[in-house]
PDB file of C-alpha atoms in Angstrom:
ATOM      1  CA  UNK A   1      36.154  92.179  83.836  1.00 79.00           C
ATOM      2  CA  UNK A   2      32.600  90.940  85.411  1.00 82.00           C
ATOM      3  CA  UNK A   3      34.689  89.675  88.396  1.00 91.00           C
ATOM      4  CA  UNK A   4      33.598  86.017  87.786  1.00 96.00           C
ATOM      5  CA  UNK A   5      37.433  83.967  86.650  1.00 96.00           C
ATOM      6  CA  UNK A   6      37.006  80.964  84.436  1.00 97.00           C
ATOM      7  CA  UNK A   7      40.462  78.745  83.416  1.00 97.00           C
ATOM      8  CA  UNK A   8      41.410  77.398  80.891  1.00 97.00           C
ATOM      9  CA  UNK A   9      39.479  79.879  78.148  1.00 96.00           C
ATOM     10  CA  UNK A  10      40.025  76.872  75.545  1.00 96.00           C
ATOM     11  CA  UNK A  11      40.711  73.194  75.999  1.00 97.00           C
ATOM     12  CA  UNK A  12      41.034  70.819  73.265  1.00 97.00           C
ATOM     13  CA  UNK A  13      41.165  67.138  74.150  1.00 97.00           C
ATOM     14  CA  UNK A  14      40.471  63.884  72.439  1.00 97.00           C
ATOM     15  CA  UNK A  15      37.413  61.856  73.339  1.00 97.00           C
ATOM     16  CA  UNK A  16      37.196  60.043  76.015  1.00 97.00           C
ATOM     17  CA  UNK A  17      38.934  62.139  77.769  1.00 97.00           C
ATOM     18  CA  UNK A  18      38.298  63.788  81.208  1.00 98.00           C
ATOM     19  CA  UNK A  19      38.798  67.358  81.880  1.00 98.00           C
ATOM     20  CA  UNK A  20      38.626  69.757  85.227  1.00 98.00           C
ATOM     21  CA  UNK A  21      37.056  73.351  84.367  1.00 98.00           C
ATOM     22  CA  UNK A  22      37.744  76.219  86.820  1.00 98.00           C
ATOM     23  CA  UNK A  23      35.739  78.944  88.351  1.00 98.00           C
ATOM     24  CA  UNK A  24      36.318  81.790  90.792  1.00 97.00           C
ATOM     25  CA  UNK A  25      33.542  83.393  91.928  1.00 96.00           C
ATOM     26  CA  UNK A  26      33.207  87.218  92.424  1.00 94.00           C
ATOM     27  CA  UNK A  27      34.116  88.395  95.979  1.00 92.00           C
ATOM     28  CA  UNK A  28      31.355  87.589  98.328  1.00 90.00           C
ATOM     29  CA  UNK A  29      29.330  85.786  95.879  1.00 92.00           C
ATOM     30  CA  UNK A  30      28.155  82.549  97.506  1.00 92.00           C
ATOM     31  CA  UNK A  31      26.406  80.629  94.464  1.00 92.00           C
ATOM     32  CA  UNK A  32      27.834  78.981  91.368  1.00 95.00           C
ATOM     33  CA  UNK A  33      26.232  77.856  88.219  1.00 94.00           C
ATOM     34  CA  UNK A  34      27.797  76.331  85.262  1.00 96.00           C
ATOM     35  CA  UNK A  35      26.068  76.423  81.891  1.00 95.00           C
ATOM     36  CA  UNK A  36      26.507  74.785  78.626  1.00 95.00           C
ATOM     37  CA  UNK A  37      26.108  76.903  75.081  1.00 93.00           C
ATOM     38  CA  UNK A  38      26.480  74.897  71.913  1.00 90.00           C
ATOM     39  CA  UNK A  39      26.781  75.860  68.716  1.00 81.00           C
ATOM     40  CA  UNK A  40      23.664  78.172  68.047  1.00 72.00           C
ATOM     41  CA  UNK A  41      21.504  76.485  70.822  1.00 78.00           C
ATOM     42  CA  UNK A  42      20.700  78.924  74.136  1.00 82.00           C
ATOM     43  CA  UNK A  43      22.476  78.724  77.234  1.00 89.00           C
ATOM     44  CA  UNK A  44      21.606  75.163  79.018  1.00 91.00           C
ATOM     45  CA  UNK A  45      21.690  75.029  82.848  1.00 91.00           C
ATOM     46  CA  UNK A  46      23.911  72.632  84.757  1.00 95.00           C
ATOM     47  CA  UNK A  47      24.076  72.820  88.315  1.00 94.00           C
ATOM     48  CA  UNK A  48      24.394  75.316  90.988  1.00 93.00           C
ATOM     49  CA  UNK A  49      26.026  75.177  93.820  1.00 94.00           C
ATOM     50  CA  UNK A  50      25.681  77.116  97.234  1.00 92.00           C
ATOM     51  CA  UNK A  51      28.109  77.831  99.890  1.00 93.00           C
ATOM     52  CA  UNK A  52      29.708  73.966  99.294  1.00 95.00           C
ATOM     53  CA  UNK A  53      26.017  72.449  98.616  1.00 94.00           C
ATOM     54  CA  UNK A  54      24.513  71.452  95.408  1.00 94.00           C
ATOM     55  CA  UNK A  55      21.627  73.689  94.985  1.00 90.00           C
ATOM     56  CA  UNK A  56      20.023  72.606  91.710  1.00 89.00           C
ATOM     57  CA  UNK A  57      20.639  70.604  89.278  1.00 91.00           C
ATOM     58  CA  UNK A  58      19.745  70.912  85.612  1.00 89.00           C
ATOM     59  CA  UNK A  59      20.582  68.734  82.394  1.00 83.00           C
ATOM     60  CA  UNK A  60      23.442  67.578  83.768  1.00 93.00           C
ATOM     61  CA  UNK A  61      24.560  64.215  82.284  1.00 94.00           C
ATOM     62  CA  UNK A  62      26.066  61.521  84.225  1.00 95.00           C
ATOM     63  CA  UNK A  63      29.196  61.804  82.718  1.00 97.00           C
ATOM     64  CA  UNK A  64      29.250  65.171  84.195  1.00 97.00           C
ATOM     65  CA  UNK A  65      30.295  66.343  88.076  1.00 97.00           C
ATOM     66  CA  UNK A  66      31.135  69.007  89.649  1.00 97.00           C
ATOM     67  CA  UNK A  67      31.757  70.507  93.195  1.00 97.00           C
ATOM     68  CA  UNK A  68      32.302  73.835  95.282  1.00 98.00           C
ATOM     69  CA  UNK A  69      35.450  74.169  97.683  1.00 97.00           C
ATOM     70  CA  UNK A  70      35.292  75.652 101.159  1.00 96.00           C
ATOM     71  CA  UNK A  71      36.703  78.594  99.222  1.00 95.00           C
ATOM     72  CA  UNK A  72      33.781  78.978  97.427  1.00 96.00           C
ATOM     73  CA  UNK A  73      35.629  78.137  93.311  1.00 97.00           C
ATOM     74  CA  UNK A  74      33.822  75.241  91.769  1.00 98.00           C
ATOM     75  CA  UNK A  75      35.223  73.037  89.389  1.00 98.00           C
ATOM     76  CA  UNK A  76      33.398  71.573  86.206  1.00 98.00           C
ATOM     77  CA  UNK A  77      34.515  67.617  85.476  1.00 98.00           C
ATOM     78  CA  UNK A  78      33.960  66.204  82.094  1.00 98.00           C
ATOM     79  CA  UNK A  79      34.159  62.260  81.646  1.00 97.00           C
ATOM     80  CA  UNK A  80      34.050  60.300  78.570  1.00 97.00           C
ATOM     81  CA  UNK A  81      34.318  63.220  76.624  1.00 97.00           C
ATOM     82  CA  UNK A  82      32.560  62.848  73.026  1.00 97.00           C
ATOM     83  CA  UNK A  83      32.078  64.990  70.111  1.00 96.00           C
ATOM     84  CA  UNK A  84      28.851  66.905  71.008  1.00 94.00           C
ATOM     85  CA  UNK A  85      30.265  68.081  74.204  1.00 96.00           C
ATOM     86  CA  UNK A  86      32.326  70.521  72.500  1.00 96.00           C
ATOM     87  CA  UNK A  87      30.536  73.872  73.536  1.00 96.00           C
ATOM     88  CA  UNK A  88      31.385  77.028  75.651  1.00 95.00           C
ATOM     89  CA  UNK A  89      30.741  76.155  79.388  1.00 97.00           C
ATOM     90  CA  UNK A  90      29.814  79.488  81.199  1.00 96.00           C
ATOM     91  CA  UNK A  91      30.054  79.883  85.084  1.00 96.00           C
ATOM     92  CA  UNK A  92      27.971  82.507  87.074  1.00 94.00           C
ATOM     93  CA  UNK A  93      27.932  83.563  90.469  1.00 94.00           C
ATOM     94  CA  UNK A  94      25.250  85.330  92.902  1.00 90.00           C
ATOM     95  CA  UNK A  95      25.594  86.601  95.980  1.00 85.00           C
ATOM     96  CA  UNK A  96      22.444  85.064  97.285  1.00 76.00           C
ATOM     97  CA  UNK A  97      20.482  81.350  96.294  1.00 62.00           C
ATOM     98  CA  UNK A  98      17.739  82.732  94.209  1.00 63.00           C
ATOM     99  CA  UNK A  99      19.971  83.580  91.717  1.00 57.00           C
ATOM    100  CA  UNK A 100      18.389  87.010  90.730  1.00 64.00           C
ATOM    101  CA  UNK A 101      20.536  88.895  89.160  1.00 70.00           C
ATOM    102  CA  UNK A 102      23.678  86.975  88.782  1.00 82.00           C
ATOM    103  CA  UNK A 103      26.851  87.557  86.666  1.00 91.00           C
ATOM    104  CA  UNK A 104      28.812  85.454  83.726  1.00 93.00           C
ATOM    105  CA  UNK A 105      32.336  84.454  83.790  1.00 95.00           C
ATOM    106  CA  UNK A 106      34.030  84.726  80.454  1.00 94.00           C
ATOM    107  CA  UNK A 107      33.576  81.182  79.273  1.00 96.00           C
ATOM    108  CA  UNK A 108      35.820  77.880  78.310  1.00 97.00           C
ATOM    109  CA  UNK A 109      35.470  77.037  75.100  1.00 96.00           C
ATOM    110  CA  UNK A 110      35.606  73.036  75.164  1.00 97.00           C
ATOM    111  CA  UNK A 111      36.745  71.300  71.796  1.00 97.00           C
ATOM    112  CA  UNK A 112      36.759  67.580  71.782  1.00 97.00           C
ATOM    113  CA  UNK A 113      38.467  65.942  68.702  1.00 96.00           C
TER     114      UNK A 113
ATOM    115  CA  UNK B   1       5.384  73.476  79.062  1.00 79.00           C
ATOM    116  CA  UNK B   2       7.332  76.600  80.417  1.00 80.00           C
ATOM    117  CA  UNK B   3       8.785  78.236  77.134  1.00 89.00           C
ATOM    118  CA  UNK B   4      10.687  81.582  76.089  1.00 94.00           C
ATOM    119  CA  UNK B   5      10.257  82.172  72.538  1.00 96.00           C
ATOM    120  CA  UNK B   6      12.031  85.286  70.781  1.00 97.00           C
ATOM    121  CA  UNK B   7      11.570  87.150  67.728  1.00 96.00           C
ATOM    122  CA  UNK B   8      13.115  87.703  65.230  1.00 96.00           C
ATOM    123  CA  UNK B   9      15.858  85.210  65.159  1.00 95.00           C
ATOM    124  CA  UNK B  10      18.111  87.769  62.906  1.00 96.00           C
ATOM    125  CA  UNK B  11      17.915  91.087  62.493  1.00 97.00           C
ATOM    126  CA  UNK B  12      20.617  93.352  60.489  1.00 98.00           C
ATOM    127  CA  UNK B  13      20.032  97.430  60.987  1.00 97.00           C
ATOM    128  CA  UNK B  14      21.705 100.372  60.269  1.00 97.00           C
ATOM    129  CA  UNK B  15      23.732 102.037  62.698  1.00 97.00           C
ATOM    130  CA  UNK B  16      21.972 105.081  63.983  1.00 97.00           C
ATOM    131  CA  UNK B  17      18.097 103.468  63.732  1.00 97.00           C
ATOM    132  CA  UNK B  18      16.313 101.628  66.423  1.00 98.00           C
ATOM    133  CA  UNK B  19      14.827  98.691  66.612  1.00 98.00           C
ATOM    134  CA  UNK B  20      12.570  96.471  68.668  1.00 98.00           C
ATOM    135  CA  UNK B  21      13.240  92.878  69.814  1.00 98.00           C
ATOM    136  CA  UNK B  22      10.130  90.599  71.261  1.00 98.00           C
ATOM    137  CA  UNK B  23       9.880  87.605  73.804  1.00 98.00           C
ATOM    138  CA  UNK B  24       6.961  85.900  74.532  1.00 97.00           C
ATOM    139  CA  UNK B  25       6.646  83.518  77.226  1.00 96.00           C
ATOM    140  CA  UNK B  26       4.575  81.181  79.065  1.00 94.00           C
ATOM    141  CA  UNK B  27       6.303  80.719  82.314  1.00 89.00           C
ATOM    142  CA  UNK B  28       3.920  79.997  84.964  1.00 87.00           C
ATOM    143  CA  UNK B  29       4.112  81.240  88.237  1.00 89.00           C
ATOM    144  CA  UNK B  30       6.218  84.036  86.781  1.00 89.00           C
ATOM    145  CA  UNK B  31       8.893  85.487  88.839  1.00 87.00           C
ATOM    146  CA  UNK B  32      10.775  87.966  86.971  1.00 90.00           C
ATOM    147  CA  UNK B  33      11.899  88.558  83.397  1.00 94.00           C
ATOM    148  CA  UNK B  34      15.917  89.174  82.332  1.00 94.00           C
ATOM    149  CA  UNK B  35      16.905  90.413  79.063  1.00 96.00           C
ATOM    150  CA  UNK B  36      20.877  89.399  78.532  1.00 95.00           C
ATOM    151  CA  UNK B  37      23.406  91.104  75.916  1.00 97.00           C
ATOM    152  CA  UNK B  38      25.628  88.412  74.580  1.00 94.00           C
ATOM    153  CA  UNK B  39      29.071  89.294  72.403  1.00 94.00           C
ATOM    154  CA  UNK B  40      30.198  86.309  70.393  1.00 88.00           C
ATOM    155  CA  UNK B  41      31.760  84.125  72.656  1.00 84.00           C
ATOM    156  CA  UNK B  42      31.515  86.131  75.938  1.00 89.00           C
ATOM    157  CA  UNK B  43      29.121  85.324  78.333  1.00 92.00           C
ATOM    158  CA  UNK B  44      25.843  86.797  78.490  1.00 93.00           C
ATOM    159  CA  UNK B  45      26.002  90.870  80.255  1.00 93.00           C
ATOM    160  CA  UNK B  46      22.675  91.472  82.187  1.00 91.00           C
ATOM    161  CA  UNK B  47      20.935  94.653  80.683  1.00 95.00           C
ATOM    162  CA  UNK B  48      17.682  94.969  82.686  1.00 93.00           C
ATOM    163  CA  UNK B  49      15.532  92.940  85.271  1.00 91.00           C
ATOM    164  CA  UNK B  50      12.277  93.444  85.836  1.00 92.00           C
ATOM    165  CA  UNK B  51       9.551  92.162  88.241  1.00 89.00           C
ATOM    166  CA  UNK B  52       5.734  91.255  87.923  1.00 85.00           C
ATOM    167  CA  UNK B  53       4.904  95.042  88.660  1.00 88.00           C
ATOM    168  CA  UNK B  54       7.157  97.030  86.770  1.00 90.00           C
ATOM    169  CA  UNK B  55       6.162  97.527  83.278  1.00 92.00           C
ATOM    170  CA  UNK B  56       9.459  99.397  81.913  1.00 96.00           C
ATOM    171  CA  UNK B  57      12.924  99.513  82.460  1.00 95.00           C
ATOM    172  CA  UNK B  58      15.571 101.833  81.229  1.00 96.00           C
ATOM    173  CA  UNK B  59      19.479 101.170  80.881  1.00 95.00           C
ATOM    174  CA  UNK B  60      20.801 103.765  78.391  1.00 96.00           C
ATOM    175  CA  UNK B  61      19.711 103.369  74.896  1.00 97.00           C
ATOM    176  CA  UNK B  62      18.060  99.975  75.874  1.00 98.00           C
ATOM    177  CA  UNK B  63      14.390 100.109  77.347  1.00 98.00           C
ATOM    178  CA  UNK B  64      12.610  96.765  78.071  1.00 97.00           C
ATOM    179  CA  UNK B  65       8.827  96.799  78.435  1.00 97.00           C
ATOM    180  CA  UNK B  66       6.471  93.824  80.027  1.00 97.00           C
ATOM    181  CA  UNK B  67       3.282  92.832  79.780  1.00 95.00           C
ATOM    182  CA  UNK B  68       2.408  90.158  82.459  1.00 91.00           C
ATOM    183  CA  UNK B  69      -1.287  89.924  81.349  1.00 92.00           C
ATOM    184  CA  UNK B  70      -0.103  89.184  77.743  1.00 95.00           C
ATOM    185  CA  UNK B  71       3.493  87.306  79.058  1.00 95.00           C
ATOM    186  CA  UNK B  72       5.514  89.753  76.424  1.00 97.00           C
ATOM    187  CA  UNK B  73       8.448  91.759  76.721  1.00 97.00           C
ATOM    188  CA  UNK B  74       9.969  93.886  74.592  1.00 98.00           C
ATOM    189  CA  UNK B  75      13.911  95.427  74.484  1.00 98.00           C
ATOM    190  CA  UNK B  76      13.850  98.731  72.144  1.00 98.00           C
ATOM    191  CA  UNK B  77      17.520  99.747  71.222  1.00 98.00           C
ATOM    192  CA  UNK B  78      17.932 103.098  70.361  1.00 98.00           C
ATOM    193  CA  UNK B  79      20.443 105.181  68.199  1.00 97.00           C
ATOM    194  CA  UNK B  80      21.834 101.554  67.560  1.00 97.00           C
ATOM    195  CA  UNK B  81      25.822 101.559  67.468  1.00 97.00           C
ATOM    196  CA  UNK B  82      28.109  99.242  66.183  1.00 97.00           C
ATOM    197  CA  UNK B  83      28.583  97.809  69.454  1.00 96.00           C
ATOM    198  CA  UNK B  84      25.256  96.759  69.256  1.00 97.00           C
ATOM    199  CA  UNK B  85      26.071  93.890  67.485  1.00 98.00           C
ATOM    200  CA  UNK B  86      25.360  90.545  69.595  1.00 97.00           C
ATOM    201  CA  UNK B  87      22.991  87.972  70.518  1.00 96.00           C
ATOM    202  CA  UNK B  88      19.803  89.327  72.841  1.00 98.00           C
ATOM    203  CA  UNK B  89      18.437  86.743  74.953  1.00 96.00           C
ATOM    204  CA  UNK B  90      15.168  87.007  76.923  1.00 96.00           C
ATOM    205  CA  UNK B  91      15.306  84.910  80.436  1.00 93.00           C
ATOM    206  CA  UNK B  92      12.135  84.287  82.461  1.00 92.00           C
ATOM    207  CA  UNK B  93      12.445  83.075  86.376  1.00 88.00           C
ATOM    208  CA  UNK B  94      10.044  80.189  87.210  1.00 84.00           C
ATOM    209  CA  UNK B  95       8.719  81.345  91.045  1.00 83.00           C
ATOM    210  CA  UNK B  96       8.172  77.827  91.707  1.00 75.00           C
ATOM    211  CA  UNK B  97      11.253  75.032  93.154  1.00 61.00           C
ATOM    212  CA  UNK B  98      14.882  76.371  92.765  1.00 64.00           C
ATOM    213  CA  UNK B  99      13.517  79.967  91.307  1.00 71.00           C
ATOM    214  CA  UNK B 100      14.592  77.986  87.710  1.00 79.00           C
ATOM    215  CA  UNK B 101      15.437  80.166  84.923  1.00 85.00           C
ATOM    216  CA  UNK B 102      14.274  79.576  81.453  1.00 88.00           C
ATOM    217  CA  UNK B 103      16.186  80.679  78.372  1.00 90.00           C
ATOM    218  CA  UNK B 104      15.353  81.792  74.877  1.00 93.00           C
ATOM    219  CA  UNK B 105      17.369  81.557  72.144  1.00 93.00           C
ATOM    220  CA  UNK B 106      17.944  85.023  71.829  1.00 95.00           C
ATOM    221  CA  UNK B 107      17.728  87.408  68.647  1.00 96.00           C
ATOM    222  CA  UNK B 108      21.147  87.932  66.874  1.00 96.00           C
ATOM    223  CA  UNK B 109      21.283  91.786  65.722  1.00 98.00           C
ATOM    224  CA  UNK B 110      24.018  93.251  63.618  1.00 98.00           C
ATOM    225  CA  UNK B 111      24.445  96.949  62.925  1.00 98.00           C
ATOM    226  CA  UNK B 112      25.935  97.584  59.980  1.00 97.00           C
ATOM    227  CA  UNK B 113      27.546 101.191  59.028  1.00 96.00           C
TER     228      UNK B 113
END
């Protein structure tokens, strides 16, 4: 257990749909990141956030949102859902900004029919 | 263009023998350089991290070398085991805005008995 909680660990949901995807950081870890992985591509950065504030942003579509709480879990929202957004969606947290040396949540595995 | 390349893409072995797994990069300024362990459908497990002036790092039977002069790395597995089995993914961190990481594609090894 790497400490980092992700819920659901599938989802399957027809498209043009909208779905909420969880993360819990580990204890005293202050930055998120979310991360897409399709089918045989590499991991593709999202977003991070840190302490409540969007830090980065990476290929994020429009479609896609997400926030951090004053409790520090972030949550993932998927719009419009379509086929090629089936992937595993990865969160990671870090204790500090820079992200060096962060750790990976287990993963929700997204399947839009 | 900031890139992470990895080779090879595949790689089957024998349990008990070693192997050697390359990135090459062209990250520029270069921060530091991450090489990830990644089960099938888990998320990614960091193995080492290394800065601009180390040139090795050891976790167990996995030693990562770098070359900054010639931007390669290298992650030698030794004594491979079953449980080597998984998806090897050099990361590079940008040292410019937002410390950005970029990913390769990583080298799928399987160790077969």
């Amino acid at each position: 257990d790497s400490g980092v909680t992700q819920t659901p660990k599938h989802l399957i949901t027809a498209t043009g749909q909208r779905v909420t995807l969880r993360c819990s950081p580990r204890s005293g870890d202050l930055s998120v990141y979310w991360y897409q992985q399709s089918l045989d591509q590499g991991l593709q950065f999202l977003i991070q956030y840190y302490n409540g504030e969007e830090r980065a942003k990476g290929n994020i579509l429009e479609r896609f949102s997400a926030q951090q709480f004053p409790d520090l879990h972030s949550e993932l929202n998927l719009s419009s859902l379509e086929l090629g957004d089936s992937a595993l969606y990865f969160c990671a947290s870090s204790v500090e900004a820079a992200n060096y040396g962060y750790t990976f949540g287990s993963g929700t595995r997204l399947t839009v029919v | 263009k900031n890139q992470v390349e990895q080779s090879p893409q595949s790689l089957i072995i024998l349990e008990g023998k070693n192997c050697t797994l390359q990135c090459n990069y062209t990250v520029s300024p270069f921060s530091n350089l991450r090489w990830y362990k990644q089960d099938t459908g888990r998320g990614p497990v960091s193995l080492t991290i290394m800065t601009f002036s180390e040139n090795t790092k050891s976790n167990g039977r996995y030693t990562a070398t770098l070359d900054a002069d010639t931007k390669q790395s290298s992650l030698h597995i030794t004594a491979s085991q079953l449980s080597d089995s998984a998806s090897y993914i050099c990361v590079v961190g940008h040292a410019g805005n937002n410390r950005k990481l970029i990913w390769g594609l990583g080298t799928s090894l399987a160790v077969n008995p």
